[in-house]
PDB file of C-alpha atoms in Angstrom:
ATOM      1  CA  MET A   1      90.051  74.147 113.714  1.00 67.00           C
ATOM      2  CA  ASP A   2      86.800  75.578 112.362  1.00 86.00           C
ATOM      3  CA  PRO A   3      87.015  78.711 110.145  1.00 86.00           C
ATOM      4  CA  ARG A   4      85.719  81.118 112.803  1.00 87.00           C
ATOM      5  CA  SER A   5      88.264  79.919 115.350  1.00 88.00           C
ATOM      6  CA  HIS A   6      91.011  80.045 112.730  1.00 84.00           C
ATOM      7  CA  TRP A   7      90.416  83.695 111.889  1.00 82.00           C
ATOM      8  CA  ASP A   8      89.878  84.725 115.500  1.00 82.00           C
ATOM      9  CA  ALA A   9      93.251  83.129 116.261  1.00 87.00           C
ATOM     10  CA  VAL A  10      94.894  85.015 113.382  1.00 81.00           C
ATOM     11  CA  TYR A  11      93.664  88.366 114.670  1.00 82.00           C
ATOM     12  CA  LEU A  12      94.508  87.550 118.280  1.00 85.00           C
ATOM     13  CA  ALA A  13      98.064  86.566 117.324  1.00 84.00           C
ATOM     14  CA  THR A  14      98.852  89.356 114.865  1.00 86.00           C
ATOM     15  CA  PRO A  15      98.159  93.106 115.103  1.00 86.00           C
ATOM     16  CA  PRO A  16      95.864  94.276 112.276  1.00 81.00           C
ATOM     17  CA  SER A  17      98.617  96.449 110.814  1.00 82.00           C
ATOM     18  CA  GLU A  18     100.878  93.402 110.438  1.00 83.00           C
ATOM     19  CA  VAL A  19      98.621  90.913 108.648  1.00 84.00           C
ATOM     20  CA  SER A  20      99.737  90.366 105.064  1.00 77.00           C
ATOM     21  CA  TRP A  21      96.671  91.976 103.457  1.00 77.00           C
ATOM     22  CA  PHE A  22      96.794  95.182 105.521  1.00 82.00           C
ATOM     23  CA  GLN A  23      96.441  98.498 103.675  1.00 88.00           C
ATOM     24  CA  PRO A  24      96.786 101.823 105.528  1.00 88.00           C
ATOM     25  CA  THR A  25      94.273 103.192 103.029  1.00 88.00           C
ATOM     26  CA  ALA A  26      92.155 101.091 100.675  1.00 92.00           C
ATOM     27  CA  THR A  27      92.911 103.440  97.790  1.00 94.00           C
ATOM     28  CA  ARG A  28      91.974 101.241  94.830  1.00 95.00           C
ATOM     29  CA  SER A  29      88.821  99.829  96.406  1.00 97.00           C
ATOM     30  CA  LEU A  30      87.605 103.295  97.361  1.00 97.00           C
ATOM     31  CA  ALA A  31      88.295 104.690  93.889  1.00 97.00           C
ATOM     32  CA  LEU A  32      86.348 101.903  92.201  1.00 98.00           C
ATOM     33  CA  ILE A  33      83.451 102.250  94.647  1.00 98.00           C
ATOM     34  CA  ARG A  34      83.278 106.009  94.110  1.00 98.00           C
ATOM     35  CA  ARG A  35      83.285 105.388  90.353  1.00 97.00           C
ATOM     36  CA  VAL A  36      79.943 103.554  90.542  1.00 98.00           C
ATOM     37  CA  ALA A  37      78.374 104.971  93.726  1.00 98.00           C
ATOM     38  CA  SER A  38      78.074 108.709  93.318  1.00 96.00           C
ATOM     39  CA  ASN A  39      75.118 108.835  95.713  1.00 97.00           C
ATOM     40  CA  LEU A  40      76.377 108.863  99.278  1.00 97.00           C
ATOM     41  CA  ASP A  41      73.313 106.973 100.495  1.00 96.00           C
ATOM     42  CA  THR A  42      74.160 103.934  98.334  1.00 98.00           C
ATOM     43  CA  PRO A  43      74.043 100.852 100.599  1.00 98.00           C
ATOM     44  CA  ILE A  44      77.537  99.301 100.634  1.00 98.00           C
ATOM     45  CA  ILE A  45      78.609  96.005 102.165  1.00 98.00           C
ATOM     46  CA  ASP A  46      82.251  95.117 102.795  1.00 98.00           C
ATOM     47  CA  VAL A  47      82.404  91.319 102.918  1.00 97.00           C
ATOM     48  CA  GLY A  48      85.261  90.029 105.033  1.00 94.00           C
ATOM     49  CA  GLY A  49      85.871  93.622 106.076  1.00 93.00           C
ATOM     50  CA  GLY A  50      87.035  92.604 109.543  1.00 88.00           C
ATOM     51  CA  ALA A  51      89.675  95.038 110.731  1.00 90.00           C
ATOM     52  CA  SER A  52      90.144  96.562 107.252  1.00 93.00           C
ATOM     53  CA  THR A  53      90.462 100.337 106.928  1.00 94.00           C
ATOM     54  CA  LEU A  54      87.993 100.515 104.035  1.00 96.00           C
ATOM     55  CA  VAL A  55      85.159 101.317 106.440  1.00 96.00           C
ATOM     56  CA  ASP A  56      87.189 104.308 107.701  1.00 94.00           C
ATOM     57  CA  ASP A  57      87.670 105.491 104.123  1.00 95.00           C
ATOM     58  CA  LEU A  58      83.970 105.124 103.306  1.00 96.00           C
ATOM     59  CA  LEU A  59      82.934 107.108 106.372  1.00 95.00           C
ATOM     60  CA  LYS A  60      85.465 109.842 105.576  1.00 94.00           C
ATOM     61  CA  ALA A  61      83.983 109.993 102.073  1.00 96.00           C
ATOM     62  CA  SER A  62      80.564 110.576 103.750  1.00 95.00           C
ATOM     63  CA  TYR A  63      78.857 107.320 102.753  1.00 96.00           C
ATOM     64  CA  ASP A  64      76.113 106.800 105.303  1.00 93.00           C
ATOM     65  CA  ASP A  65      74.795 103.248 104.708  1.00 96.00           C
ATOM     66  CA  VAL A  66      77.769 100.961 105.337  1.00 97.00           C
ATOM     67  CA  THR A  67      77.732  97.319 106.457  1.00 97.00           C
ATOM     68  CA  VAL A  68      80.807  95.310 107.441  1.00 97.00           C
ATOM     69  CA  LEU A  69      80.494  91.520 107.500  1.00 97.00           C
ATOM     70  CA  ASP A  70      83.146  89.183 108.848  1.00 96.00           C
ATOM     71  CA  LEU A  71      83.357  85.699 110.288  1.00 94.00           C
ATOM     72  CA  SER A  72      85.704  86.882 113.041  1.00 94.00           C
ATOM     73  CA  GLY A  73      84.222  88.752 115.958  1.00 94.00           C
ATOM     74  CA  VAL A  74      87.757  89.624 117.055  1.00 94.00           C
ATOM     75  CA  ALA A  75      88.396  91.418 113.758  1.00 93.00           C
ATOM     76  CA  LEU A  76      85.113  93.322 113.946  1.00 95.00           C
ATOM     77  CA  ALA A  77      85.786  94.372 117.528  1.00 93.00           C
ATOM     78  CA  THR A  78      89.158  95.737 116.442  1.00 92.00           C
ATOM     79  CA  ALA A  79      87.545  97.940 113.795  1.00 93.00           C
ATOM     80  CA  GLN A  80      84.837  99.097 116.192  1.00 94.00           C
ATOM     81  CA  ALA A  81      87.414 100.102 118.786  1.00 92.00           C
ATOM     82  CA  ARG A  82      89.428 101.971 116.163  1.00 92.00           C
ATOM     83  CA  LEU A  83      86.429 103.947 114.903  1.00 92.00           C
ATOM     84  CA  GLY A  84      85.071 104.756 118.332  1.00 91.00           C
ATOM     85  CA  PRO A  85      81.500 106.070 118.860  1.00 83.00           C
ATOM     86  CA  SER A  86      80.895 106.509 115.125  1.00 71.00           C
ATOM     87  CA  ALA A  87      81.074 102.739 114.710  1.00 72.00           C
ATOM     88  CA  GLY A  88      77.710 102.167 116.317  1.00 70.00           C
ATOM     89  CA  ARG A  89      75.934 105.127 114.758  1.00 81.00           C
ATOM     90  CA  ARG A  90      77.078 104.856 111.149  1.00 87.00           C
ATOM     91  CA  VAL A  91      77.980 101.207 110.501  1.00 95.00           C
ATOM     92  CA  GLN A  92      76.067  97.953 110.693  1.00 96.00           C
ATOM     93  CA  TRP A  93      78.292  95.101 111.871  1.00 96.00           C
ATOM     94  CA  ILE A  94      77.473  91.492 110.990  1.00 97.00           C
ATOM     95  CA  GLU A  95      79.427  88.590 112.486  1.00 97.00           C
ATOM     96  CA  ALA A  96      78.611  85.722 110.147  1.00 97.00           C
ATOM     97  CA  ASP A  97      79.783  83.408 107.391  1.00 96.00           C
ATOM     98  CA  VAL A  98      79.060  85.126 104.084  1.00 97.00           C
ATOM     99  CA  ARG A  99      77.809  81.852 102.610  1.00 96.00           C
ATOM    100  CA  THR A 100      74.980  81.556 105.126  1.00 96.00           C
ATOM    101  CA  ALA A 101      74.452  85.053 106.540  1.00 97.00           C
ATOM    102  CA  PRO A 102      70.783  86.187 106.558  1.00 95.00           C
ATOM    103  CA  LEU A 103      71.398  89.210 104.352  1.00 97.00           C
ATOM    104  CA  PRO A 104      68.502  91.411 103.209  1.00 97.00           C
ATOM    105  CA  ARG A 105      67.236  90.719  99.717  1.00 97.00           C
ATOM    106  CA  ALA A 106      68.188  93.114  96.909  1.00 98.00           C
ATOM    107  CA  LYS A 107      69.476  95.816  99.263  1.00 98.00           C
ATOM    108  CA  TYR A 108      73.079  96.606  98.413  1.00 98.00           C
ATOM    109  CA  GLY A 109      74.194  98.933  95.663  1.00 98.00           C
ATOM    110  CA  VAL A 110      77.825  97.877  96.094  1.00 98.00           C
ATOM    111  CA  TRP A 111      79.196  94.525  97.268  1.00 98.00           C
ATOM    112  CA  HIS A 112      82.917  94.728  98.063  1.00 98.00           C
ATOM    113  CA  ASP A 113      85.229  91.823  98.833  1.00 97.00           C
ATOM    114  CA  ARG A 114      89.001  92.039  99.011  1.00 96.00           C
ATOM    115  CA  ALA A 115      90.636  88.692  99.810  1.00 91.00           C
ATOM    116  CA  VAL A 116      87.698  86.501 100.826  1.00 95.00           C
ATOM    117  CA  PHE A 117      86.657  84.813  97.586  1.00 98.00           C
ATOM    118  CA  HIS A 118      90.088  83.336  96.925  1.00 97.00           C
ATOM    119  CA  PHE A 119      89.822  81.291 100.140  1.00 95.00           C
ATOM    120  CA  LEU A 120      86.808  79.438  98.697  1.00 97.00           C
ATOM    121  CA  THR A 121      88.655  76.540  97.100  1.00 96.00           C
ATOM    122  CA  GLU A 122      85.609  74.245  96.875  1.00 97.00           C
ATOM    123  CA  ALA A 123      83.084  74.728  94.076  1.00 97.00           C
ATOM    124  CA  ALA A 124      80.127  74.367  96.452  1.00 97.00           C
ATOM    125  CA  ASP A 125      81.424  77.216  98.616  1.00 97.00           C
ATOM    126  CA  ARG A 126      81.867  79.489  95.607  1.00 97.00           C
ATOM    127  CA  GLU A 127      78.356  78.669  94.417  1.00 97.00           C
ATOM    128  CA  ALA A 128      76.931  79.522  97.846  1.00 97.00           C
ATOM    129  CA  TYR A 129      78.831  82.828  97.806  1.00 98.00           C
ATOM    130  CA  VAL A 130      77.539  83.775  94.339  1.00 98.00           C
ATOM    131  CA  ALA A 131      73.992  82.822  95.380  1.00 97.00           C
ATOM    132  CA  GLN A 132      74.303  85.290  98.279  1.00 98.00           C
ATOM    133  CA  VAL A 133      75.476  88.007  95.887  1.00 98.00           C
ATOM    134  CA  ARG A 134      72.457  87.369  93.668  1.00 97.00           C
ATOM    135  CA  ARG A 135      70.111  87.606  96.633  1.00 97.00           C
ATOM    136  CA  ALA A 136      71.640  90.609  98.373  1.00 98.00           C
ATOM    137  CA  VAL A 137      72.699  92.937  95.523  1.00 98.00           C
ATOM    138  CA  ARG A 138      69.940  94.964  93.939  1.00 98.00           C
ATOM    139  CA  PRO A 139      69.483  94.933  90.151  1.00 98.00           C
ATOM    140  CA  GLY A 140      71.769  97.550  88.679  1.00 98.00           C
ATOM    141  CA  GLY A 141      74.104  97.295  91.666  1.00 98.00           C
ATOM    142  CA  TYR A 142      77.822  96.586  91.500  1.00 98.00           C
ATOM    143  CA  VAL A 143      80.023  93.746  92.693  1.00 98.00           C
ATOM    144  CA  LEU A 144      83.707  94.478  93.334  1.00 98.00           C
ATOM    145  CA  VAL A 145      85.816  91.419  94.146  1.00 98.00           C
ATOM    146  CA  SER A 146      89.588  91.303  94.564  1.00 97.00           C
ATOM    147  CA  THR A 147      91.614  88.077  94.732  1.00 97.00           C
ATOM    148  CA  PHE A 148      95.160  86.883  94.289  1.00 95.00           C
ATOM    149  CA  ALA A 149      96.205  86.966  90.635  1.00 97.00           C
ATOM    150  CA  LEU A 150      97.526  83.899  88.792  1.00 97.00           C
ATOM    151  CA  ASN A 151     101.048  84.807  89.875  1.00 96.00           C
ATOM    152  CA  GLY A 152      99.975  85.545  93.444  1.00 93.00           C
ATOM    153  CA  PRO A 153     100.591  83.408  96.549  1.00 92.00           C
ATOM    154  CA  GLN A 154      99.338  79.834  96.680  1.00 92.00           C
ATOM    155  CA  ARG A 155      98.656  80.026 100.423  1.00 92.00           C
ATOM    156  CA  CYS A 156      97.703  82.743 102.899  1.00 87.00           C
ATOM    157  CA  SER A 157      97.384  82.604 106.691  1.00 83.00           C
ATOM    158  CA  GLY A 158      98.065  78.877 106.599  1.00 83.00           C
ATOM    159  CA  LEU A 159      95.276  78.160 104.105  1.00 91.00           C
ATOM    160  CA  GLU A 160      95.279  77.226 100.441  1.00 94.00           C
ATOM    161  CA  VAL A 161      93.792  79.757  98.035  1.00 94.00           C
ATOM    162  CA  SER A 162      92.499  79.827  94.469  1.00 97.00           C
ATOM    163  CA  ARG A 163      94.165  82.295  92.100  1.00 97.00           C
ATOM    164  CA  TYR A 164      92.407  83.999  89.198  1.00 97.00           C
ATOM    165  CA  SER A 165      92.754  85.911  85.983  1.00 97.00           C
ATOM    166  CA  PRO A 166      90.132  88.630  85.474  1.00 96.00           C
ATOM    167  CA  ALA A 167      88.332  86.394  82.949  1.00 96.00           C
ATOM    168  CA  GLY A 168      88.439  83.413  85.298  1.00 97.00           C
ATOM    169  CA  LEU A 169      87.070  85.385  88.225  1.00 97.00           C
ATOM    170  CA  HIS A 170      84.313  86.911  86.095  1.00 97.00           C
ATOM    171  CA  ALA A 171      83.334  83.437  84.881  1.00 97.00           C
ATOM    172  CA  GLU A 172      82.699  82.282  88.454  1.00 97.00           C
ATOM    173  CA  PHE A 173      79.721  84.641  88.682  1.00 96.00           C
ATOM    174  CA  GLY A 174      77.950  83.741  85.443  1.00 90.00           C
ATOM    175  CA  ALA A 175      75.013  85.304  83.673  1.00 89.00           C
ATOM    176  CA  GLY A 176      73.860  88.731  84.749  1.00 96.00           C
ATOM    177  CA  PHE A 177      77.275  90.081  85.761  1.00 98.00           C
ATOM    178  CA  ARG A 178      78.702  92.508  83.192  1.00 97.00           C
ATOM    179  CA  LEU A 179      82.384  93.245  83.597  1.00 97.00           C
ATOM    180  CA  VAL A 180      82.905  96.997  83.960  1.00 97.00           C
ATOM    181  CA  ALA A 181      86.573  97.146  84.945  1.00 97.00           C
ATOM    182  CA  ALA A 182      89.475  94.815  85.680  1.00 97.00           C
ATOM    183  CA  GLU A 183      92.631  96.099  87.332  1.00 96.00           C
ATOM    184  CA  GLU A 184      95.868  94.648  88.660  1.00 95.00           C
ATOM    185  CA  GLU A 185      97.669  95.646  91.833  1.00 94.00           C
ATOM    186  CA  GLU A 186     101.033  94.862  93.360  1.00 92.00           C
ATOM    187  CA  HIS A 187     100.329  94.849  97.061  1.00 91.00           C
ATOM    188  CA  HIS A 188     103.226  95.467  99.416  1.00 89.00           C
ATOM    189  CA  THR A 189     102.701  93.486 102.606  1.00 88.00           C
ATOM    190  CA  PRO A 190     103.808  95.003 105.929  1.00 81.00           C
ATOM    191  CA  SER A 191     106.865  92.724 105.775  1.00 84.00           C
ATOM    192  CA  GLY A 192     107.798  94.046 102.321  1.00 86.00           C
ATOM    193  CA  VAL A 193     106.687  91.089 100.190  1.00 86.00           C
ATOM    194  CA  LEU A 194     104.984  91.814  96.861  1.00 91.00           C
ATOM    195  CA  GLN A 195     101.664  90.073  96.230  1.00 93.00           C
ATOM    196  CA  ALA A 196      99.795  90.217  92.918  1.00 95.00           C
ATOM    197  CA  PHE A 197      96.071  90.989  93.183  1.00 96.00           C
ATOM    198  CA  ILE A 198      93.347  91.531  90.605  1.00 97.00           C
ATOM    199  CA  TYR A 199      90.172  93.603  91.003  1.00 97.00           C
ATOM    200  CA  CYS A 200      87.031  92.855  89.000  1.00 98.00           C
ATOM    201  CA  LEU A 201      84.117  95.282  89.027  1.00 98.00           C
ATOM    202  CA  CYS A 202      80.826  94.011  87.587  1.00 98.00           C
ATOM    203  CA  ARG A 203      77.351  95.442  87.219  1.00 98.00           C
ATOM    204  CA  TYR A 204      74.606  93.057  88.270  1.00 98.00           C
ATOM    205  CA  ASP A 205      71.648  92.930  85.901  1.00 97.00           C
ATOM    206  CA  PRO A 206      69.827  89.657  86.607  1.00 93.00           C
ATOM    207  CA  PRO A 207      68.485  87.832  83.553  1.00 83.00           C
ATOM    208  CA  LEU A 208      64.784  87.749  83.004  1.00 76.00           C
ATOM    209  CA  SER A 209      63.072  84.629  84.313  1.00 63.00           C
ATOM    210  CA  GLY A 210      63.794  81.707  82.023  1.00 49.00           C
ATOM    211  CA  ALA A 211      66.809  83.385  80.391  1.00 46.00           C
ATOM    212  CA  GLY A 212      70.072  81.985  81.714  1.00 45.00           C
ATOM    213  CA  GLN A 213      70.739  81.901  85.446  1.00 48.00           C
ATOM    214  CA  PRO A 214      67.600  82.895  87.365  1.00 41.00           C
ATOM    215  CA  HIS A 215      67.612  85.601  89.990  1.00 41.00           C
ATOM    216  CA  ARG A 216      67.174  83.820  93.317  1.00 40.00           C
TER     217      ARG A 216
END
């Protein structure tokens, strides 16, 4: 089964409030975003946002330039139905694979990803993801990525995952990403299982041409 069909099947089979990564309120993500995005017109993209409630939290906080990207059209439709008319007016929805999505260059002030990056178990996929971050995040913008911690699950939704320490996750991004904050979280799944997550918040300051990893 291809990835798009896999995730559509997950969301068709399981209500959004019962998937293992569900959060009624994305408290930690929102707090870290507000820490670095005091201007409410900061362009924010939630990668793998799907049916997540983070978009609800961002709109309630009065952010007015929000994009949600997900591979699953079923997940996006769920969020759109939940938000109602405000979904079309205040949010841009992108159904695409983050590795290949035609994202605007140097637009976003905040790139947020909770529980996508750890599904990229192949080095080539992680490199494609980081290349997209370098293209789409503006200099001085912030990248907030959350994955399973080293003591987190080895599989999720029938797929293998990669687990990270804060240092290991930071190292995946390379030159130009300055670590601002690293936090741990014990996530309680809807079924009551504890899952260990980490959050890494970096500022993106691309190296000058010829110094380290070039800005693409």
